[in-house]
CSV table of C-alpha atoms in Angstrom, one decimal:
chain,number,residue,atom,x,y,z
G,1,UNK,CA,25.7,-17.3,37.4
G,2,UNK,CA,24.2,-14.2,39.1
G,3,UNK,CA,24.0,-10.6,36.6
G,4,UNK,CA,27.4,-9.4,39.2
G,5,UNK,CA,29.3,-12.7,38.3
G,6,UNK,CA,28.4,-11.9,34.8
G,7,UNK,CA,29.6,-8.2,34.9
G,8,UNK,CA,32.9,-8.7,36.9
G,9,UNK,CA,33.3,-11.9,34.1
G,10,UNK,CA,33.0,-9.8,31.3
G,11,UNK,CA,34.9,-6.5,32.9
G,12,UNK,CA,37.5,-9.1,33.3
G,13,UNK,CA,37.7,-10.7,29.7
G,14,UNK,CA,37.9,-6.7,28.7
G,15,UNK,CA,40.7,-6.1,30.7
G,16,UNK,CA,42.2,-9.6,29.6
G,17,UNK,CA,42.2,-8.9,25.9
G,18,UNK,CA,41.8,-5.9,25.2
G,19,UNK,CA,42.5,-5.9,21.6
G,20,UNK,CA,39.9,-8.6,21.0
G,21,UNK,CA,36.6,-8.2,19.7
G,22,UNK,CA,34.1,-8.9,22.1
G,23,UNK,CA,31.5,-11.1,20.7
G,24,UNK,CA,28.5,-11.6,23.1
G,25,UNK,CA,24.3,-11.6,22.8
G,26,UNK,CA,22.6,-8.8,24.3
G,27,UNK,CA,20.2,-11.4,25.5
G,28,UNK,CA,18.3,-9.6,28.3
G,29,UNK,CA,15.4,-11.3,26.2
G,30,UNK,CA,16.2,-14.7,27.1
G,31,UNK,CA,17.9,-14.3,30.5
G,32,UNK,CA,18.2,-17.0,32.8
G,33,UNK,CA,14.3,-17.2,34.4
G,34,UNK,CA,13.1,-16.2,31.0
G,35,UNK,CA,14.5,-19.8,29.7
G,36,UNK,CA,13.9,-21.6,33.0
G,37,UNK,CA,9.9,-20.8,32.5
G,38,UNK,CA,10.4,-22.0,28.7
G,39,UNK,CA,12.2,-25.3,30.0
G,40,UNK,CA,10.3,-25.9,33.0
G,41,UNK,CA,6.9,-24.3,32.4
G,42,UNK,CA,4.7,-24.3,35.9
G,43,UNK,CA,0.8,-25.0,35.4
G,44,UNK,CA,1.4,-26.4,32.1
G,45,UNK,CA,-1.0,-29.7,30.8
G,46,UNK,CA,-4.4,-30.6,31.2
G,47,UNK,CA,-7.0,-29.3,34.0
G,48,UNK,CA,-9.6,-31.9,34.5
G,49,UNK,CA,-12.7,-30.5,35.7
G,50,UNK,CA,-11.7,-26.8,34.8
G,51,UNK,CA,-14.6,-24.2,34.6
G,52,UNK,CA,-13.3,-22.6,31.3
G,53,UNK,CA,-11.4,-23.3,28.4
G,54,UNK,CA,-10.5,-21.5,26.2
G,55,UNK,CA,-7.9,-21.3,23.1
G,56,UNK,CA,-5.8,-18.3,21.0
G,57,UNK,CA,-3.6,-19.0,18.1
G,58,UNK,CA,-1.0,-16.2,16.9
G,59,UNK,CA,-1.0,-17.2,13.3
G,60,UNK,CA,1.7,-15.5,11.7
G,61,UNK,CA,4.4,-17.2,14.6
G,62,UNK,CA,1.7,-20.4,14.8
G,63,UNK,CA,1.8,-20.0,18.2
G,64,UNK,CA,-0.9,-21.8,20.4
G,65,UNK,CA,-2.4,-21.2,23.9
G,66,UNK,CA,-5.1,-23.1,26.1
G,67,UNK,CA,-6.1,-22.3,29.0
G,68,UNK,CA,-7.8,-23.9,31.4
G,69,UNK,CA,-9.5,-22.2,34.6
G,70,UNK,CA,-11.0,-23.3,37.6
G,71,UNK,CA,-13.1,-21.0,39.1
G,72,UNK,CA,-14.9,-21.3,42.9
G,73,UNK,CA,-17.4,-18.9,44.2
G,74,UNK,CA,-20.9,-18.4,43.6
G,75,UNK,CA,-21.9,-14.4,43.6
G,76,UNK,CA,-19.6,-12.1,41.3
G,77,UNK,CA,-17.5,-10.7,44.1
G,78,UNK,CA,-16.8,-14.0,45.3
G,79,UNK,CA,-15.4,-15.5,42.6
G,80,UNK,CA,-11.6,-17.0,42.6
G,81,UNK,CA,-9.2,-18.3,40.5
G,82,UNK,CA,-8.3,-21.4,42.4
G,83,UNK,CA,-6.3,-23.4,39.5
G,84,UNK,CA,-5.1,-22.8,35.9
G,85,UNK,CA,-3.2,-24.8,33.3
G,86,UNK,CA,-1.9,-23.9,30.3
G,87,UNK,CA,-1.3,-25.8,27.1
G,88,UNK,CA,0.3,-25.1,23.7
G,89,UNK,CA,3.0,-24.6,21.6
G,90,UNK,CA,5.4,-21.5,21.0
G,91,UNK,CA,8.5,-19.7,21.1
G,92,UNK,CA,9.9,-19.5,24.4
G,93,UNK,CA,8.6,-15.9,25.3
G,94,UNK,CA,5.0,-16.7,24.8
G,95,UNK,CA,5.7,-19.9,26.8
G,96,UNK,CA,7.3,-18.2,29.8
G,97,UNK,CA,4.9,-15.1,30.2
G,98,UNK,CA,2.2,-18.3,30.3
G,99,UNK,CA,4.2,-19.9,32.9
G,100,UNK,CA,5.1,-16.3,34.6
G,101,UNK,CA,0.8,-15.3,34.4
G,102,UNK,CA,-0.3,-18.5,35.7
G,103,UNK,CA,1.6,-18.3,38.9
G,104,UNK,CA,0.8,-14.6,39.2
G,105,UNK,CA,-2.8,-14.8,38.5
G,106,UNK,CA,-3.7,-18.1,40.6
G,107,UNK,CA,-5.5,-17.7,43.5
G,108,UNK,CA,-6.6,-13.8,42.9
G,109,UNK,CA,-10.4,-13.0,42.7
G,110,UNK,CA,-11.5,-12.7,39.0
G,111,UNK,CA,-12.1,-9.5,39.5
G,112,UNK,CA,-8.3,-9.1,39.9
G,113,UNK,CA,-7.7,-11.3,37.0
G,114,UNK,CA,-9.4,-9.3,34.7
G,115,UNK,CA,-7.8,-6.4,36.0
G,116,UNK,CA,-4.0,-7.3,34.9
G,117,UNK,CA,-2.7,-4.5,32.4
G,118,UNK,CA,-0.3,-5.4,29.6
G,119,UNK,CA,2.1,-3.6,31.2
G,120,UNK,CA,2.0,-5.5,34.2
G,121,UNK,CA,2.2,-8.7,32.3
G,122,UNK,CA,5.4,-7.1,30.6
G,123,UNK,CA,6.8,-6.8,34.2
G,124,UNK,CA,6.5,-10.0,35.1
G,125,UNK,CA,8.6,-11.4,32.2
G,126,UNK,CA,11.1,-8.5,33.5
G,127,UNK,CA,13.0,-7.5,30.2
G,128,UNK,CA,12.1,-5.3,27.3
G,129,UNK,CA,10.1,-6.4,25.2
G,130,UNK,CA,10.1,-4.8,21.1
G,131,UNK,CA,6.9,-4.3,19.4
G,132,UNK,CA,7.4,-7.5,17.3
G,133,UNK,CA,7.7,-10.0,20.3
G,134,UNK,CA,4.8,-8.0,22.6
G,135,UNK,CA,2.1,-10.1,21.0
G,136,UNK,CA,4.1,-13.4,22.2
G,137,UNK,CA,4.6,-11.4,25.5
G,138,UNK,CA,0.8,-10.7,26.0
G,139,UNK,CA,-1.0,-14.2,24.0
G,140,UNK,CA,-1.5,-16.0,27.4
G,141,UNK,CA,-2.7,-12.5,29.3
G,142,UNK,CA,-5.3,-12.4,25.8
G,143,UNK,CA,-6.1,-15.9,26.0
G,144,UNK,CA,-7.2,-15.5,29.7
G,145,UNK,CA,-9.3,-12.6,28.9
G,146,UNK,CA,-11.0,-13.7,26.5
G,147,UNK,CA,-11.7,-16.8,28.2
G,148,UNK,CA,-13.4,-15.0,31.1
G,149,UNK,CA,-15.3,-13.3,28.6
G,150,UNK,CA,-17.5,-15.9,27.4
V,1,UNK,CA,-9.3,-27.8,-6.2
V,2,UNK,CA,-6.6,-30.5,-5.9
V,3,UNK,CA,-3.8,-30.3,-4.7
V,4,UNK,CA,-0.2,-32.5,-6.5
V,5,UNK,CA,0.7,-33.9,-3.4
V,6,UNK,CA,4.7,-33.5,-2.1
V,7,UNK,CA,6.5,-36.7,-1.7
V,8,UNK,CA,9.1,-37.0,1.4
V,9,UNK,CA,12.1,-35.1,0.0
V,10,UNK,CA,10.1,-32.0,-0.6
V,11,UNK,CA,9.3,-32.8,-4.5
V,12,UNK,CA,6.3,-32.8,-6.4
V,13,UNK,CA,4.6,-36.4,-6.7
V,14,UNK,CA,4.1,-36.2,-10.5
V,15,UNK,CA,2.7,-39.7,-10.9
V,16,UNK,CA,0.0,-38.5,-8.8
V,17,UNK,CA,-0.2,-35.2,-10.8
V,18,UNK,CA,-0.5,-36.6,-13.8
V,19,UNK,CA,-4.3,-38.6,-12.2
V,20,UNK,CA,-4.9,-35.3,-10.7
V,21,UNK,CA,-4.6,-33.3,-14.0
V,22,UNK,CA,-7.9,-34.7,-16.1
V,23,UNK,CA,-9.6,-33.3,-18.8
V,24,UNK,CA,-12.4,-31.3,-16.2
V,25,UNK,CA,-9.4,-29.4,-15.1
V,26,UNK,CA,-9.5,-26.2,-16.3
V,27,UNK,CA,-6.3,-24.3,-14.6
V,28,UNK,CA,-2.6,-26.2,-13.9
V,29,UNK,CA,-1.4,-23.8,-11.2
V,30,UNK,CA,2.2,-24.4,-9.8
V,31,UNK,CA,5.2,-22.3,-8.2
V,32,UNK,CA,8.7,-22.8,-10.0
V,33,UNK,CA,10.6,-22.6,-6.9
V,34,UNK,CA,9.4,-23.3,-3.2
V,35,UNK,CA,9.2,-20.5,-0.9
V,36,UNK,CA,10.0,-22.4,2.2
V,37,UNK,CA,12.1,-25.4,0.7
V,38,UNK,CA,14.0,-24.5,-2.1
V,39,UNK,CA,12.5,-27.2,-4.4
V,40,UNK,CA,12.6,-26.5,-8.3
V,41,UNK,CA,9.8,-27.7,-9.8
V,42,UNK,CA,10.1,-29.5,-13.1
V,43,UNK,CA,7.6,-26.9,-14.7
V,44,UNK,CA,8.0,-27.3,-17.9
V,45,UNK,CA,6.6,-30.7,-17.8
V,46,UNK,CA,3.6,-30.0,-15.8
V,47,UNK,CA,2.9,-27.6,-18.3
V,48,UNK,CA,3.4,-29.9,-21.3
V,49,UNK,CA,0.7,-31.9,-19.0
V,50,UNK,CA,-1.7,-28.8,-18.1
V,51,UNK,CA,-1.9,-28.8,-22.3
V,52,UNK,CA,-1.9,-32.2,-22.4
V,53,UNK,CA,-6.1,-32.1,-20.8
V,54,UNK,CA,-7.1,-28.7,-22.1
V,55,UNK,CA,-5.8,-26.8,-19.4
V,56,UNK,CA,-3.7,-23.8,-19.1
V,57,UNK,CA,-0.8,-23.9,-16.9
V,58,UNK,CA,0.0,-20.8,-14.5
V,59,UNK,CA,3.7,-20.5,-13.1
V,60,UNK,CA,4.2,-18.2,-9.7
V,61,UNK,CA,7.8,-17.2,-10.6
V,62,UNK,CA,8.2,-14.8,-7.4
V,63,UNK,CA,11.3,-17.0,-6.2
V,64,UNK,CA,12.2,-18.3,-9.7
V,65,UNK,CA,12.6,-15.7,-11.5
V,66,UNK,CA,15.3,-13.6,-9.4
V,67,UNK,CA,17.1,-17.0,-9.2
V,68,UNK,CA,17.1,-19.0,-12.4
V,69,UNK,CA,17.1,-17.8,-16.0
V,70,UNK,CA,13.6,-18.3,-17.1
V,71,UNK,CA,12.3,-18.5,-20.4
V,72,UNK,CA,8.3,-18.1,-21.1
V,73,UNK,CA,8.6,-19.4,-24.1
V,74,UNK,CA,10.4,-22.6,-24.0
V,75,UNK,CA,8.6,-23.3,-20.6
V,76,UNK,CA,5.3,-22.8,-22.9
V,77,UNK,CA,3.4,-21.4,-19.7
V,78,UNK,CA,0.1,-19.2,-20.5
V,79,UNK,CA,0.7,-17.2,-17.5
V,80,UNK,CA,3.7,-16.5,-15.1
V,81,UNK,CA,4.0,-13.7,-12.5
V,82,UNK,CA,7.0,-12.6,-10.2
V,83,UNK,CA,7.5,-9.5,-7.9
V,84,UNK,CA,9.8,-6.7,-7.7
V,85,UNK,CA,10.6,-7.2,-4.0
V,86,UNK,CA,12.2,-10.2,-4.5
V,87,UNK,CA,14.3,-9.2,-7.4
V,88,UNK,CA,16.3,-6.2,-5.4
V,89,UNK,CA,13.8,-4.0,-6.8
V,90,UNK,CA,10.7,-2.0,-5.3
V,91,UNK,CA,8.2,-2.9,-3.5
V,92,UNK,CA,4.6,-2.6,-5.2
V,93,UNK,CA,5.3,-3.9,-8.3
V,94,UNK,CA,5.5,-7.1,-10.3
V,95,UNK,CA,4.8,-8.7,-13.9
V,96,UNK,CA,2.0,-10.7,-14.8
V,97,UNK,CA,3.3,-12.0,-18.3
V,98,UNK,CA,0.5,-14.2,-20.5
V,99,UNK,CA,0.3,-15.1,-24.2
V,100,UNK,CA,-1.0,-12.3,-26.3
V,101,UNK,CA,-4.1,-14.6,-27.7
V,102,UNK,CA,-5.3,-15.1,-23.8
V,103,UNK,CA,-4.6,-11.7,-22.6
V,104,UNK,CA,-6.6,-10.4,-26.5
V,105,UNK,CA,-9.6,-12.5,-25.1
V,106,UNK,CA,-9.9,-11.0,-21.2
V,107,UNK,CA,-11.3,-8.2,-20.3
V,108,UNK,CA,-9.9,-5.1,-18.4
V,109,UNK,CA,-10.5,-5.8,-14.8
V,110,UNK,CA,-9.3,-2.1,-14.1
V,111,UNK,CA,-10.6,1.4,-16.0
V,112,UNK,CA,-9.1,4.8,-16.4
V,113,UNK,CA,-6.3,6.4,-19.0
V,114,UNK,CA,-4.7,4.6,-21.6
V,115,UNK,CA,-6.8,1.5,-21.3
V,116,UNK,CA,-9.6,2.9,-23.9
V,117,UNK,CA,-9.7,3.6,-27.3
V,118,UNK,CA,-12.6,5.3,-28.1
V,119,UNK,CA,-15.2,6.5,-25.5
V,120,UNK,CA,-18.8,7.8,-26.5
V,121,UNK,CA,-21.6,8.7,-23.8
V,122,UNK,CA,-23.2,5.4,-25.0
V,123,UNK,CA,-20.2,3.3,-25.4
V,124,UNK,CA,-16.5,2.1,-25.2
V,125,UNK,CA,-13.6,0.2,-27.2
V,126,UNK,CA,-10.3,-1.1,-24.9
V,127,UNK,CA,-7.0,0.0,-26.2
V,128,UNK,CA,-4.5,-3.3,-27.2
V,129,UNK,CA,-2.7,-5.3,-25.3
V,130,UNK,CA,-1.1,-4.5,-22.7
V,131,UNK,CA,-2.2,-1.0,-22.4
V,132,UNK,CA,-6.2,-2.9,-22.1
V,133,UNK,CA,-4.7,-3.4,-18.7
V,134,UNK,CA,-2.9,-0.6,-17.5
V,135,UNK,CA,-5.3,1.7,-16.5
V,136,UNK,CA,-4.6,5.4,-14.9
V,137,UNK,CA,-1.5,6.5,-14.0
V,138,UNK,CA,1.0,3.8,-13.7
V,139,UNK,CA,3.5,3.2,-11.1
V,140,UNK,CA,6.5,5.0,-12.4
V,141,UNK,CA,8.8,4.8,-10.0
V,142,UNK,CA,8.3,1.2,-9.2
V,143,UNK,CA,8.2,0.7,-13.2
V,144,UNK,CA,11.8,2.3,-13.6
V,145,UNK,CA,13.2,1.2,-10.3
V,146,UNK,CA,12.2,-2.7,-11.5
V,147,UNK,CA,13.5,-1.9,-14.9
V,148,UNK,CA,16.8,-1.0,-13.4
V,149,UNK,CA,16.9,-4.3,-10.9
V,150,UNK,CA,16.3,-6.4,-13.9
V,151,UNK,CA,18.7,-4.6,-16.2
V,152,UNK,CA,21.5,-4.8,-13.3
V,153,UNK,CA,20.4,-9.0,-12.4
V,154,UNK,CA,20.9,-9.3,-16.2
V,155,UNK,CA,24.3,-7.9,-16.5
V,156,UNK,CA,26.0,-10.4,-14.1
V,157,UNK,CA,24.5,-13.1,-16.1
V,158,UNK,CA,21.2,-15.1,-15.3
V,159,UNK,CA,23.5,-18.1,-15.4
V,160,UNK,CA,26.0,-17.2,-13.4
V,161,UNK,CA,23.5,-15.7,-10.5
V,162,UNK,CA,21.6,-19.3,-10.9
V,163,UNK,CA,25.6,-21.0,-10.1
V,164,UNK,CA,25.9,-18.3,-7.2
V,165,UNK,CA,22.7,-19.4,-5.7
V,166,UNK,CA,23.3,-23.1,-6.2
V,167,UNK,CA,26.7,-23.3,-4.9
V,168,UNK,CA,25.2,-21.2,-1.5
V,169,UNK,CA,22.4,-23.5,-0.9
V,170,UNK,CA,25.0,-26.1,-1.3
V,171,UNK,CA,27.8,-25.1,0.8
V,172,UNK,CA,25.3,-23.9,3.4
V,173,UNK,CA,23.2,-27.2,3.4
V,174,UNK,CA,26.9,-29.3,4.0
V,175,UNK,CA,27.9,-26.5,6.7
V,176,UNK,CA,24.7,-26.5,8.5
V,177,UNK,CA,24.4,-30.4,8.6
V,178,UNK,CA,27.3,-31.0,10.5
V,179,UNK,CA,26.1,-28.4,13.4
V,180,UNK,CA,24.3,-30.5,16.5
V,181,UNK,CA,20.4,-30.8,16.8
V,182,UNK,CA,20.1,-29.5,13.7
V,183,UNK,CA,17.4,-30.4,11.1
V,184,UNK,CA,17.0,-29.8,7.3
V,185,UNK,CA,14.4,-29.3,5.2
V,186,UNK,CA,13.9,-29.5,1.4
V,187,UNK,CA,15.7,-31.4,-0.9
V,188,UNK,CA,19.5,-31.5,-1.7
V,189,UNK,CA,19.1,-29.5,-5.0
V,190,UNK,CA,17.4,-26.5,-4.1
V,191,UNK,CA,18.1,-23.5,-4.9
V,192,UNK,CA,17.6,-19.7,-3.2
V,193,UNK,CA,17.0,-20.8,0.5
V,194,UNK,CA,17.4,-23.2,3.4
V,195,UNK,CA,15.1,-24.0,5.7
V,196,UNK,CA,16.0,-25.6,8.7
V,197,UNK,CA,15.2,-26.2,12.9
V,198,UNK,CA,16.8,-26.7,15.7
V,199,UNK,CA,15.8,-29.0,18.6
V,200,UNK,CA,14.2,-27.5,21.4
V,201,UNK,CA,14.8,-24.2,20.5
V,202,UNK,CA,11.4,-22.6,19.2
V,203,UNK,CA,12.6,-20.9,15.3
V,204,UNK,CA,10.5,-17.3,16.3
V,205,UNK,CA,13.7,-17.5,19.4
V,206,UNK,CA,16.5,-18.3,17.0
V,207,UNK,CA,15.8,-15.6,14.5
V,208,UNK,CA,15.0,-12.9,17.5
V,209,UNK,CA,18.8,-14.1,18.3
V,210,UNK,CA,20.1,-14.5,15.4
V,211,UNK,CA,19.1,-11.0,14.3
V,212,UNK,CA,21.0,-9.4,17.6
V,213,UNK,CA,23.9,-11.1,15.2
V,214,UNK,CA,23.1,-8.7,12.1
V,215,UNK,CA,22.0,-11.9,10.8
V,216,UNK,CA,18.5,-11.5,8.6
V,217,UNK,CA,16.3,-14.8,8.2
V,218,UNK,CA,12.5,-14.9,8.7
V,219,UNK,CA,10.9,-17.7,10.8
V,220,UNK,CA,7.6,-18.9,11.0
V,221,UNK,CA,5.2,-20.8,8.9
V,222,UNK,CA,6.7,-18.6,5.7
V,223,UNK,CA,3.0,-18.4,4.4
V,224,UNK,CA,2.6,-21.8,3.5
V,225,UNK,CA,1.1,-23.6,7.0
V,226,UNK,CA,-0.5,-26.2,4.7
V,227,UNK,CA,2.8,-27.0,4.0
V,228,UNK,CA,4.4,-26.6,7.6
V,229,UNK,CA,1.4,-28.7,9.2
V,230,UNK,CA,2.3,-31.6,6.8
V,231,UNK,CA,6.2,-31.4,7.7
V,232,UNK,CA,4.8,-31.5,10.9
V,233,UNK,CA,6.8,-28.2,12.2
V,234,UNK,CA,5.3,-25.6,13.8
V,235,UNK,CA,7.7,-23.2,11.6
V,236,UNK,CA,11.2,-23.5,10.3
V,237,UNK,CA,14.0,-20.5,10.4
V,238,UNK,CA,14.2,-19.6,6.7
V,239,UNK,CA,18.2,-18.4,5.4
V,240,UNK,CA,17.7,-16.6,2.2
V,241,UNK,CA,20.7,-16.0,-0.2
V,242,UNK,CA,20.9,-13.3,-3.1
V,243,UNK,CA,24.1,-12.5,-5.6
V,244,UNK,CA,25.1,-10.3,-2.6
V,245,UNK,CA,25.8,-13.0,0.0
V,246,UNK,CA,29.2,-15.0,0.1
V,247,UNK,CA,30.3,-18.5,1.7
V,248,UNK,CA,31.5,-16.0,4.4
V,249,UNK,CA,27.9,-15.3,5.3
V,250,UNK,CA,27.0,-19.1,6.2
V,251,UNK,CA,29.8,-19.2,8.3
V,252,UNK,CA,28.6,-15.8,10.2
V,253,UNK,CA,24.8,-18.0,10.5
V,254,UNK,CA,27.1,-21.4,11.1
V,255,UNK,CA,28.8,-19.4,14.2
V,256,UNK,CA,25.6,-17.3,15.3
V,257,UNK,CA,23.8,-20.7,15.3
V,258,UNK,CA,25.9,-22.2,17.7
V,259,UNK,CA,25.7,-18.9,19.7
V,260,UNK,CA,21.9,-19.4,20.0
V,261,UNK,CA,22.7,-23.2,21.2
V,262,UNK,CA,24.7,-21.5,23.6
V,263,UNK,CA,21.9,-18.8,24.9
V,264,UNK,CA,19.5,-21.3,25.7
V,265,UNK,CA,22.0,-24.0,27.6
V,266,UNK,CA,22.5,-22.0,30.3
């Protein structure tokens, strides 16, 4: 069901009964691609023969991230992201921006990679995100970093 | 340090506690009430045990206390401690209680006013117990606010806020069963909280919904991942009831529950 179909639904529930209570989720957090990247995460599992690894835990939730990345080109300007995978375990935001990052980020030069802002991390997921879930939002964009890094 | 291991319904293994516990060990340290699970510990008798090889015993009453009518004396514990923030009081204070002949032999970890008898440019005597350990200017606020929580917690009757809380736990453990993909954790008899997950549905996304509810509950590992990694969970959703909550309020988390099932089905 597309956000329209949803409106004119609920427009037409209000109009319906009007006396009753509506009772709904505001759930612009876990709209539909939002749960279909948590369900059906792309990239996820193991990367044989990746370049880097590299892993980032989020205590307080226990959330985990690995990532793997496989990395072509030999002089700095050159160099591409040509695969990543991602493994862990987490709630389904963390999950999805993983998914989301890993199809936004494959393919672009490193350069590039390194480049991707928070905020443009939060866009991908598409919602707003409060400042207690922006650390799920933002562990796989961390994890990446920091495994370029080393 | 050794740790009394947990048998599968959440309880302490005391057979094992009581191989654990030898004369070498110095300090018997053990919460009354489980943070995550609910599980009373039978403290008394692992007290009765800690004196049993010479060692003193050490009760972290933080979810006991606000719960349960507790008695230092009859539990015969040298040291118990408990917080104002979980007994509708401040935040930023608590009670470290211990017998007078331990607390006459310690010295003052802390020094200002009131913990000092006499001072000389050459030397010092402490004050008495407790004032030895009340040094400077003492939290008065948090001291009169915590006065007034236990004072109010007292006049509904420890016993009758210990039934409250038991008949909760119970009720919400029999309600929440019966819901689909659901798991429980702890054991039957618990008291204070109920900790629980549900399948395929991470607990950090099932409080985030069940909060747009008006529904409090904290998720996560609770502070306890040694605990967590040996359920094997990574976190549980934590419901937490007080003498404020009603039966009404399970059904509230019974029905936002099944509204959370519902989120992540479509």
């Amino acid at each position: 069901m597309n956000e329209v179909q949803k409106m004119a639904e609920k427009q037409e529930a209000g109009m319906n009964t009007g006396l009753q209570e509506e009772v709904h989720f505001s759930d612009d957090l876990y709209r539909e691609h939002i749960l279909d990247h948590f369900k059906n995460p792309r990239n996820f599992g193991e990367l044989a023969n990746c370049t880097l690894r590299h892993k980032e835990q989020n205590p307080l939730c226990g959330d985990e991230m690995e990532i793997m990345l496989k990395i072509d080109g030999q002089q700095a300007q050159e160099k591409k992201l040509v695969d990543i995978r991602f493994q862990g375990q987490g709630c389904a935001i963390s999950m999805a921006a993983a998914s989301l990052l890993s199809e936004h980020i494959k393919g672009k030069s490193i350069e590039d990679v390194k480049n991707v802002q928070p905020e443009e991390m939060l866009g991908l997921l598409g919602v707003q995100v409060g400042v207690v879930r922006r650390k799920c939002a933002l562990l796989a964009l961390k994890t990446v970093h920091k495994a370029l890094e080393e | 340090m050794k740790f009394i291991p947990l048998k599968n319904d959440g309880t302490l293994d005391l057979k094992a506690a009581q191989e654990l516990c030898t004369r070498k060990t110095k300090i018997l340290s053990v919460m009354h009430v489980s943070n995550v699970l609910g599980t009373i510990n039978p403290v008394k008798e692992l007290m009765a045990l800690a004196h049993d090889r010479g060692a003193l015993g050490i009760i972290d009453g933080a979810q006991s206390v606000p719960h349960l009518p507790v008695d230092v004396k009859e539990l015969n514990c040298d040291f118990l401690f408990f917080s104002g923030h979980k007994l509708l009081g401040p935040s930023g204070i608590g009670v470290l209680y211990g017998k007078t002949k331990h607390l006459e032999t310690m010295e003052p970890f802390l020094f200002g006013g009131d913990m000092i008898k006499e001072v000389s440019l050459t030397g010092a005597s402490w004050n008495d117990v407790p004032w030895k350990f009340e040094a400077g200017t003492p939290n008065i606020t948090g001291v009169i606010g915590l006065g007034a929580a236990i004072d109010y917690l007292s006049a509904l009757g420890r016993d009758a806020v210990a039934q409250h809380g038991k008949e909760l736990v119970g009720y919400a453990r029999q309600e929440l069963a019966k819901i689909p993909g659901i798991k429980l954790y702890g054991p039957e008899e618990g008291t204070a909280v109920v900790s629980f997950s549900i399948k395929s549905i991470p607990p950090h996304d099932v409080a985030a919904l069940l909060d747009r509810e008006g529904l409090a509950v904290r998720a996560g590992n609770h502070c306890a991942m040694p605990l967590l990694s040996k359920l094997g969970v990574p976190g549980t959703v934590r419901a937490s009831f007080s003498v404020y909550n009603t039966p009404e309020d399970v059904d509230v988390l019974v029905a936002g529950i099944k509204k959370v099932q519902e989120v992540f089905r479509q």
